[in-house]
XYZ file of C-alpha atoms in Angstrom:
612
model
C -22.536 70.955 242.474
C -20.135 71.741 239.466
C -17.044 74.043 238.325
C -16.150 75.203 234.897
C -13.122 75.070 233.504
C -12.093 77.621 231.292
C -8.744 77.167 229.304
C -7.613 80.486 227.182
C -4.931 80.832 224.952
C -4.062 83.275 221.769
C -2.658 83.027 218.204
C 0.053 84.702 216.839
C -2.526 86.134 215.196
C -3.937 88.053 218.568
C -6.826 85.274 217.999
C -8.173 84.647 221.068
C -9.439 80.315 221.850
C -11.561 79.198 225.467
C -11.436 75.193 225.668
C -14.394 74.827 228.300
C -15.698 72.156 230.105
C -17.199 71.612 233.413
C -15.832 69.100 236.244
C -18.483 67.711 238.141
C -17.835 67.828 242.283
C -17.234 70.345 245.801
C -13.151 69.967 244.948
C -11.015 70.741 241.918
C -7.099 69.683 242.097
C -4.364 71.834 241.033
C -1.644 70.215 239.689
C 1.194 69.140 236.993
C -0.170 65.623 236.930
C -2.580 64.221 233.984
C -4.662 63.224 236.862
C -5.652 66.754 237.956
C -8.752 68.631 237.408
C -6.414 71.528 236.482
C -3.846 70.772 234.284
C -1.017 73.201 234.689
C 2.206 71.947 232.357
C 5.268 73.424 233.891
C 8.383 72.453 235.331
C 7.572 74.970 238.495
C 4.775 73.120 239.495
C 4.391 69.783 241.023
C 2.046 67.135 240.342
C -0.745 68.183 243.013
C 0.184 72.062 243.620
C -3.320 73.051 245.483
C -7.026 71.840 246.355
C -10.253 74.583 245.543
C -13.006 73.285 247.837
C -16.558 75.153 247.588
C -17.421 76.592 250.574
C -20.595 77.846 249.169
C -22.235 79.274 246.938
C -20.311 81.966 245.669
C -16.983 81.217 247.985
C -14.602 78.881 247.118
C -10.983 77.778 249.288
C -7.638 77.924 247.994
C -5.178 75.483 250.122
C -2.036 74.718 249.443
C 0.498 71.027 249.150
C 3.124 71.394 251.380
C 3.651 75.115 252.736
C 4.219 75.889 248.760
C 3.467 79.349 248.399
C 1.159 81.046 245.370
C -0.038 84.622 244.739
C -4.142 85.073 245.798
C -4.045 89.203 244.674
C -1.055 89.656 244.587
C -0.259 88.332 247.932
C 1.767 85.487 248.402
C 0.426 82.881 251.185
C -0.832 79.137 251.560
C -4.034 79.306 252.544
C -6.701 81.893 250.846
C -10.865 82.363 250.488
C -11.790 83.538 247.770
C -15.330 84.856 246.879
C -16.100 84.580 243.208
C -18.785 88.022 243.068
C -16.069 89.674 243.254
C -13.725 88.299 241.569
C -9.889 87.096 242.483
C -6.244 86.069 240.837
C -4.429 83.206 241.993
C -0.972 83.094 239.946
C 0.696 79.418 239.487
C 4.386 79.229 237.751
C 3.403 81.182 234.896
C -0.402 80.264 234.890
C -3.069 83.089 236.115
C -6.194 81.365 237.463
C -8.858 83.623 237.392
C -12.303 82.806 239.679
C -15.527 84.559 238.575
C -19.087 83.448 238.604
C -20.349 81.934 234.970
C -22.032 84.394 232.474
C -25.266 83.114 230.085
C -27.533 80.672 230.929
C -25.336 77.498 230.505
C -22.924 78.651 233.638
C -25.239 80.539 235.545
C -25.716 79.501 239.173
C -21.828 77.598 238.975
C -18.162 79.264 240.250
C -15.906 79.750 236.965
C -11.959 79.242 236.370
C -10.078 81.096 233.970
C -6.625 79.850 233.115
C -4.076 82.036 231.324
C -0.793 81.129 230.935
C 1.788 84.393 230.744
C 2.257 85.916 227.761
C 4.943 84.366 225.930
C 6.080 87.870 223.683
C 6.547 89.579 227.945
C 8.568 87.010 228.936
C 11.010 86.877 224.951
C 10.325 90.339 225.367
C 11.935 90.989 229.259
C 14.622 88.129 227.778
C 16.054 90.188 225.453
C 16.759 93.201 228.615
C 19.076 90.563 229.193
C 20.863 89.131 226.410
C 22.926 90.338 223.250
C 20.674 90.158 220.428
C 20.697 93.599 220.550
C 23.956 94.055 220.009
C 25.579 90.937 217.157
C 23.956 90.220 214.370
C 20.765 88.032 214.147
C 21.420 83.414 213.075
C 20.673 84.200 209.378
C 23.205 86.803 208.940
C 24.991 84.322 211.395
C 24.684 81.028 209.146
C 25.341 82.944 206.182
C 28.789 84.545 207.284
C 30.012 81.188 208.520
C 28.866 79.340 204.997
C 31.523 81.712 203.724
C 33.961 81.136 205.904
C 34.125 78.181 205.572
C 34.113 77.730 201.525
C 36.650 80.632 201.617
C 38.975 78.753 204.078
C 38.411 75.320 203.502
C 37.684 74.923 199.518
C 38.838 78.453 197.362
C 42.189 78.744 199.987
C 43.381 74.991 199.152
C 42.777 74.769 195.899
C 44.794 78.122 195.617
C 47.382 76.507 198.198
C 47.057 73.503 195.880
C 48.026 75.177 192.532
C 50.485 77.252 193.145
C 52.586 74.461 194.167
C 51.830 72.476 191.572
C 55.555 71.578 189.783
C 57.434 72.785 192.866
C 59.395 69.599 194.120
C 59.371 70.558 197.584
C 56.822 72.799 199.628
C 58.189 75.436 201.772
C 57.879 74.762 205.085
C 54.846 76.415 207.280
C 51.107 75.939 206.872
C 49.619 74.842 203.662
C 46.072 75.588 203.122
C 45.043 72.924 201.906
C 46.247 70.320 204.417
C 42.986 71.229 205.894
C 41.224 68.288 203.001
C 43.772 66.067 205.179
C 42.041 63.012 206.819
C 44.586 61.462 208.533
C 47.806 61.299 209.750
C 50.540 58.211 206.843
C 51.993 55.338 207.875
C 55.439 54.782 208.604
C 55.894 53.441 205.117
C 54.776 56.709 203.441
C 56.290 59.312 206.195
C 58.017 61.068 204.162
C 55.451 61.611 201.730
C 53.699 63.981 204.821
C 54.861 67.311 203.531
C 54.549 65.967 199.465
C 50.814 65.955 199.317
C 51.352 65.422 194.902
C 53.358 62.429 195.237
C 50.036 60.477 195.259
C 47.762 62.621 194.940
C 48.870 64.314 190.834
C 45.319 65.493 190.030
C 43.103 67.843 191.724
C 39.721 65.713 192.518
C 40.661 62.679 191.248
C 41.604 59.722 193.396
C 45.166 58.417 193.727
C 46.258 56.103 190.555
C 48.074 53.159 190.310
C 51.325 54.791 187.796
C 51.507 57.061 190.401
C 51.941 54.207 192.579
C 54.418 52.352 190.455
C 56.269 55.161 190.134
C 58.614 54.463 193.523
C 56.906 51.149 193.577
C 58.518 49.592 190.728
C 58.865 45.813 189.643
C 55.860 44.927 191.424
C 54.114 41.035 189.779
C 50.250 41.775 190.223
C 48.213 39.150 191.753
C 46.534 38.427 188.341
C 45.361 39.390 184.789
C 42.585 42.907 184.617
C 40.571 40.682 183.702
C 40.547 37.277 185.354
C 39.606 39.680 188.225
C 37.447 40.679 187.370
C 35.252 37.375 186.889
C 36.928 35.816 189.971
C 34.921 38.218 192.075
C 31.561 37.633 193.267
C 28.276 39.333 191.946
C 28.415 42.185 195.015
C 25.312 42.272 197.726
C 22.899 44.691 198.186
C 25.216 47.106 200.598
C 27.969 46.423 198.601
C 27.068 46.924 195.061
C 25.404 50.630 196.874
C 29.086 51.491 198.068
C 30.595 50.478 195.064
C 27.634 53.351 192.380
C 29.227 55.453 194.861
C 32.750 54.941 194.390
C 32.656 55.225 190.768
C 30.549 57.891 190.471
C 33.174 60.038 192.400
C 35.695 58.325 189.763
C 37.483 55.435 192.025
C 38.888 52.981 189.417
C 38.083 49.518 191.225
C 40.786 46.681 191.444
C 43.531 49.500 192.198
C 46.584 49.785 194.827
C 44.263 51.953 196.822
C 41.588 49.908 197.025
C 43.706 47.613 199.033
C 46.250 49.637 200.990
C 44.468 52.544 202.436
C 46.926 56.006 203.092
C 45.742 58.166 205.843
C 44.695 55.849 209.319
C 47.207 57.262 210.937
C 50.149 56.779 212.122
C 52.144 53.329 212.370
C 52.478 50.858 209.872
C 49.871 50.234 207.241
C 47.254 48.136 207.718
C 46.421 45.014 205.164
C 43.242 44.162 204.025
C 41.418 41.858 206.443
C 40.866 37.954 205.375
C 37.396 38.410 204.242
C 38.722 40.662 200.997
C 40.610 36.942 199.974
C 37.666 34.822 201.413
C 35.596 36.900 198.978
C 36.585 35.810 196.011
C 38.713 32.497 197.195
C 35.999 30.728 199.062
C 34.502 29.612 195.628
C 36.813 30.369 192.903
C 36.588 27.810 190.761
C 32.631 28.416 190.412
C 34.171 31.193 188.397
C 37.280 30.283 186.657
C 37.153 26.331 185.636
C 40.059 26.437 184.480
C 41.977 27.963 187.716
C 44.648 25.256 189.490
C 44.257 27.214 192.908
C 42.093 25.117 195.326
C 39.629 26.953 197.346
C 39.924 28.666 200.340
C 37.907 30.566 203.059
C 39.516 30.256 206.788
C 42.675 28.296 207.768
C 41.294 27.076 210.800
C 38.295 25.496 208.814
C 38.155 25.611 205.087
C 41.928 25.120 203.644
C 43.420 22.849 201.427
C 46.147 20.732 202.795
C 49.649 22.338 201.828
C 50.767 21.339 198.430
C 54.799 22.249 198.712
C 57.409 22.342 195.315
C 59.089 18.949 195.091
C 61.560 17.849 193.034
C 60.778 14.545 191.230
C 64.097 14.487 189.208
C 67.229 16.102 189.385
C 68.928 18.156 186.899
C 69.497 16.538 183.449
C 72.245 16.727 181.708
C 70.906 20.497 180.372
C 71.248 21.445 184.280
C 67.478 21.460 184.466
C 65.448 19.866 187.160
C 61.758 18.463 187.362
C 59.271 20.325 190.220
C 56.220 19.444 190.586
C 53.512 20.467 193.220
C 52.002 17.647 195.113
C 49.641 17.846 197.944
C 50.598 15.960 201.505
C 48.036 13.449 201.832
C 49.733 11.614 198.645
C 52.657 11.295 200.693
C 55.424 12.698 197.296
C 58.590 11.272 197.471
C 61.413 13.743 196.050
C 64.692 13.332 194.227
C 67.381 15.635 195.021
C 70.552 13.367 193.643
C 71.100 12.896 197.763
C 71.322 9.628 199.634
C 70.726 10.762 203.298
C 69.257 8.596 206.028
C 68.344 10.895 209.396
C 67.363 8.109 211.133
C 70.963 7.016 211.119
C 72.584 10.252 211.637
C 69.637 11.108 214.385
C 70.300 7.483 216.469
C 71.339 7.720 220.408
C 72.919 4.630 220.212
C 75.160 3.437 216.337
C 78.108 4.376 215.457
C 77.541 7.816 214.214
C 76.611 8.770 218.112
C 79.587 7.266 219.206
C 82.062 9.086 216.147
C 79.931 12.891 217.590
C 81.441 11.557 221.025
C 84.455 11.420 219.961
C 84.473 15.060 217.853
C 82.660 16.250 220.818
C 85.520 18.179 221.897
C 86.829 19.704 218.588
C 83.076 20.605 217.511
C 81.014 20.200 220.161
C 78.712 17.639 219.618
C 76.332 16.363 222.416
C 75.993 12.301 223.089
C 74.365 12.494 219.469
C 73.721 14.271 216.944
C 71.304 16.530 216.292
C 69.433 18.945 213.223
C 71.428 21.782 215.000
C 74.551 20.366 214.082
C 74.028 20.442 210.781
C 71.329 22.361 210.059
C 72.832 26.794 210.228
C 69.870 29.722 210.163
C 70.593 32.019 208.012
C 71.163 35.220 208.914
C 67.552 36.670 209.004
C 66.766 33.452 210.622
C 64.293 32.706 208.404
C 65.214 29.593 206.288
C 68.687 27.639 206.587
C 71.360 27.442 204.932
C 72.556 25.106 202.236
C 74.756 21.205 203.552
C 78.142 21.460 202.523
C 80.647 18.867 202.252
C 83.200 21.299 203.789
C 81.175 22.923 206.757
C 78.624 19.714 207.719
C 79.996 16.346 206.001
C 84.019 16.331 205.825
C 84.512 15.496 210.012
C 83.236 12.564 209.308
C 83.408 11.634 206.127
C 86.722 12.397 205.376
C 87.926 11.964 201.424
C 91.744 12.027 202.400
C 93.672 9.241 199.932
C 97.528 10.599 200.615
C 99.799 11.912 202.939
C 102.842 13.901 201.779
C 104.965 15.036 205.321
C 101.869 16.081 206.905
C 99.760 17.221 204.358
C 96.999 15.179 203.538
C 95.860 15.177 200.162
C 92.125 14.538 200.247
C 89.367 14.160 196.153
C 87.940 17.180 195.526
C 84.325 17.003 196.111
C 81.889 17.412 193.525
C 84.538 17.581 190.825
C 84.267 13.690 189.530
C 86.694 14.794 186.571
C 89.251 16.372 189.025
C 88.905 13.215 191.045
C 89.661 11.029 188.524
C 92.660 13.092 187.757
C 93.915 13.076 190.956
C 93.907 9.484 191.431
C 95.703 8.711 188.398
C 98.021 11.643 189.423
C 98.605 9.763 192.119
C 99.622 6.673 190.249
C 101.543 7.335 187.772
C 103.584 9.489 190.087
C 103.569 7.967 193.008
C 105.685 4.272 193.068
C 104.256 0.905 195.048
C 105.540 0.442 198.587
C 109.223 -0.695 198.257
C 109.227 -4.301 200.347
C 111.948 -3.906 204.067
C 114.278 -7.019 202.237
C 115.331 -4.608 199.511
C 116.101 -1.873 202.355
C 119.899 -3.891 202.868
C 118.712 -3.656 206.507
C 116.645 -6.883 205.948
C 117.008 -10.177 207.048
C 116.164 -12.733 204.442
C 116.679 -16.449 203.657
C 120.194 -16.731 202.468
C 120.696 -17.027 198.927
C 120.282 -15.062 195.872
C 117.400 -17.061 195.111
C 114.181 -15.181 197.590
C 116.204 -11.789 196.207
C 115.919 -11.896 192.670
C 112.013 -13.223 193.633
C 111.390 -10.022 195.354
C 113.268 -7.137 193.297
C 110.726 -9.070 190.223
C 107.504 -8.383 192.164
C 108.523 -5.246 192.832
C 109.507 -4.504 189.354
C 106.277 -5.927 188.370
C 104.202 -3.347 190.899
C 105.747 -0.669 189.234
C 105.696 -1.156 185.870
C 101.512 -1.558 186.189
C 101.088 0.821 188.375
C 99.383 2.660 186.628
C 96.828 0.772 185.302
C 95.823 0.043 189.076
C 94.350 3.537 188.836
C 91.733 2.413 187.158
C 90.325 -0.563 189.405
C 91.090 2.392 191.968
C 88.688 5.032 189.939
C 85.878 2.495 189.527
C 85.543 1.638 193.274
C 85.313 4.962 194.264
C 82.399 5.869 192.418
C 81.203 1.754 192.875
C 79.613 1.097 196.198
C 80.779 0.717 199.707
C 83.380 3.800 197.628
C 83.213 7.838 198.658
C 81.100 8.832 196.186
C 78.666 5.541 195.927
C 77.506 5.962 199.463
C 75.919 9.124 199.616
C 75.200 10.257 195.858
C 73.760 9.103 192.326
C 76.709 8.040 190.729
C 76.124 8.223 186.763
C 78.176 5.476 185.209
C 79.706 5.755 181.995
C 77.990 4.623 178.831
C 80.594 2.164 177.353
C 81.599 -0.677 180.103
C 85.388 0.548 179.299
C 85.256 3.656 179.405
C 85.849 5.412 183.242
C 83.883 8.989 182.686
C 81.979 8.937 185.553
C 79.249 11.482 186.814
C 77.386 12.923 190.157
C 73.953 13.754 190.276
C 74.073 17.303 190.683
C 72.560 17.700 194.039
C 70.005 20.376 194.504
C 68.698 21.037 198.185
C 65.446 23.119 198.537
C 65.675 26.083 200.983
C 62.309 26.707 199.632
C 58.888 24.626 199.201
C 56.372 26.898 199.684
C 56.487 28.937 196.511
C 52.910 30.173 197.174
C 53.353 31.070 201.014
C 55.769 31.494 203.420
C 57.204 30.341 206.346
C 60.124 31.515 209.191
C 61.073 29.677 211.505
C 62.235 32.181 213.015
C 58.740 32.862 214.910
C 58.836 28.959 216.478
C 62.369 28.786 217.701
C 61.196 28.050 220.851
C 59.268 24.664 219.190
C 62.000 21.352 219.225
C 62.400 19.903 215.098
C 60.860 17.157 216.162
C 57.083 18.843 216.784
C 56.724 19.676 213.564
C 59.433 17.676 211.464
C 59.953 13.908 211.897
C 63.374 13.673 210.164
C 63.656 10.587 213.212
C 61.836 8.009 211.740
C 63.155 8.376 208.288
C 64.914 5.973 206.501
C 64.823 7.838 203.696
C 66.176 10.727 201.729
C 63.654 11.048 199.481
C 61.177 11.199 202.401
C 59.604 14.898 202.547
C 59.838 16.099 206.017
C 56.862 18.515 206.103
C 54.246 19.302 208.464
C 50.821 18.425 207.587
C 48.045 21.021 207.922
C 46.405 19.607 211.108
C 49.874 19.613 212.845
C 49.792 23.606 212.420
C 46.029 23.564 212.958
C 47.481 22.859 216.572
C 48.687 26.369 217.597
C 47.107 28.512 214.204
C 43.326 28.833 214.643
C 41.892 30.742 210.971
C 40.725 34.797 211.512
C 39.000 34.648 214.574
C 40.720 32.301 217.448
C 39.837 31.909 221.249
C 42.639 30.689 224.063
C 45.903 29.766 222.814
C 45.263 29.588 219.633
C 46.525 31.753 216.444
C 44.758 33.935 214.681
C 46.056 33.060 211.506
C 44.808 35.325 208.452
C 44.922 34.453 205.269
C 47.436 37.763 204.825
C 50.241 36.044 207.334
C 51.657 33.672 206.085
C 50.405 34.762 201.993
C 51.622 37.793 200.054
C 49.263 39.247 197.090
C 52.263 40.525 194.863
C 53.412 37.360 194.016
C 57.282 37.185 194.297
C 59.711 35.578 196.073
C 59.331 38.430 199.319
C 57.963 37.667 202.685
C 54.942 38.435 203.193
C 53.445 42.140 204.930
C 54.043 40.194 208.146
C 57.179 38.883 207.794
C 58.773 42.593 206.174
C 57.642 43.913 208.987
C 59.206 42.395 211.918
C 61.971 43.034 209.449
C 61.697 46.065 208.759
C 61.579 47.491 212.676
C 64.546 45.325 213.271
C 63.661 43.206 215.700
C 62.505 39.588 216.027
C 59.800 37.906 217.510
C 59.861 35.111 220.677
C 57.165 32.847 219.033
C 55.194 32.891 216.183
C 52.849 33.615 219.120
C 54.040 37.340 218.667
C 52.465 37.279 215.307
C 49.515 38.344 216.505
C 50.879 41.634 217.360
C 52.696 42.617 214.255
C 51.803 45.701 212.652
C 51.751 45.457 208.677
C 54.081 47.846 206.498
C 53.749 48.608 202.924
C 55.866 46.173 200.911
C 59.497 46.298 200.512
C 62.456 44.381 198.720
C 64.618 43.020 201.246
């Protein structure tokens, strides 16, 4: 026994298509499942909705699953008997099953079931009865209408607004149509230009040019010459080459201010370029610039050369010019500042310096011994330290007193050798030798005039030769164990008989890293000895700077983990090679706050350059 199952559909032109197949057996399973004999693809039909069984030669029985009602000849039921000769109709969801006897010789004696799906056109018509499709414009008209609205509101009106306000120094308050082009809020550094688009966007549909930036940011030195920067750039990959092509197609210049300083990225400090922006060129810079003195650097934690501070190898000469040279800390550099100062002697806790510090502690606040803070006073911004001066730091222990008049103590003039010589000469010319006590009239002496005469003669000789003793005093001051010799480099006169002594000028270096930046304020939680091994330095020529490995104990590269500090290029280096601090330090000063430690730099944002 078998059934004939026919699927009937119609084309848009009304032509009928019938696909028939034969199902052997006495039962037919109806449902949405793929294993069903009659598959009805509609969510309103369960996977196994009903079963048709053959009850006789022309008789079938329909039973639904789980009491799901179906419509048989217009009546809702869960079970029904249908005679194929008389015919019948089963309605399941949008599908209609017509039961009848087969037609033709091939279908003779078999029951045929034809499946129709509800006419889509009728369904659409019924749907339109409850819709607004007849009262509003169609999709095509609506689409063109919205296109026109967008073109007018987002293109025509903004262009009109731009040109109507061209040349106006300050726009009127209120809404301006070209503000719809703004992609985001301005950074804090440019917030005052939020209503003055033409300050930067000078020409319509032209990207911001460097000339617009330099109208306000004057006297900014560039990173390098444009031709050298072009040569130093590596060959771009496929992705970057595509982006560069798009950028050039829209007339955006290469290596401009806007290439690094991105605006309209939201309120707050303007972000610096990522580390990769620097590493792209500097990782293997010497392969493209053979004449460069800059060493390759990629990441501070993994690939960065040893520090090369700017060392003074010779103090100022007769022309006033000193000699400086950048020397790697690996080479053990020595500096010549013109000063003799052993740190180890002054930081000792057991010698005479410590005893003197204890004696002067009540007046100057010293402890049991001198420490770094007793002499090194930070600057107002706490970035570096004030220069050491004789009057503020040394004179309390190293006195230059040479005479007392009443209650006033006369001192030699520090830093003026010619005045020291003149003061000593004036002292010996304007004063008499100490009068012997046996010439005072109150003395006890041996009887007779011979003893008095000898005393008078010696005193008169001392008075006549006193001025000549000034030469010996001058030589003593500028010689070993003298007041000047112990701390300074003394320049002896060219002629042996001359007394034109001079002192090599002292040059205190306040900044060694001219190509980088270091901020002491961010490291206040650390002891000075953690980085500077001053307590073991016996020579003033020692360069007491920490090497890169000391810094790497806390600072990692661009990526950090745990307690390490992420340290990108922008933390220590400024793209614009001037004397100003890089972005991270300026951002802190601009906000008027000081980080508690170097770890606070991890959250510091970055402002556009502002000269300090």
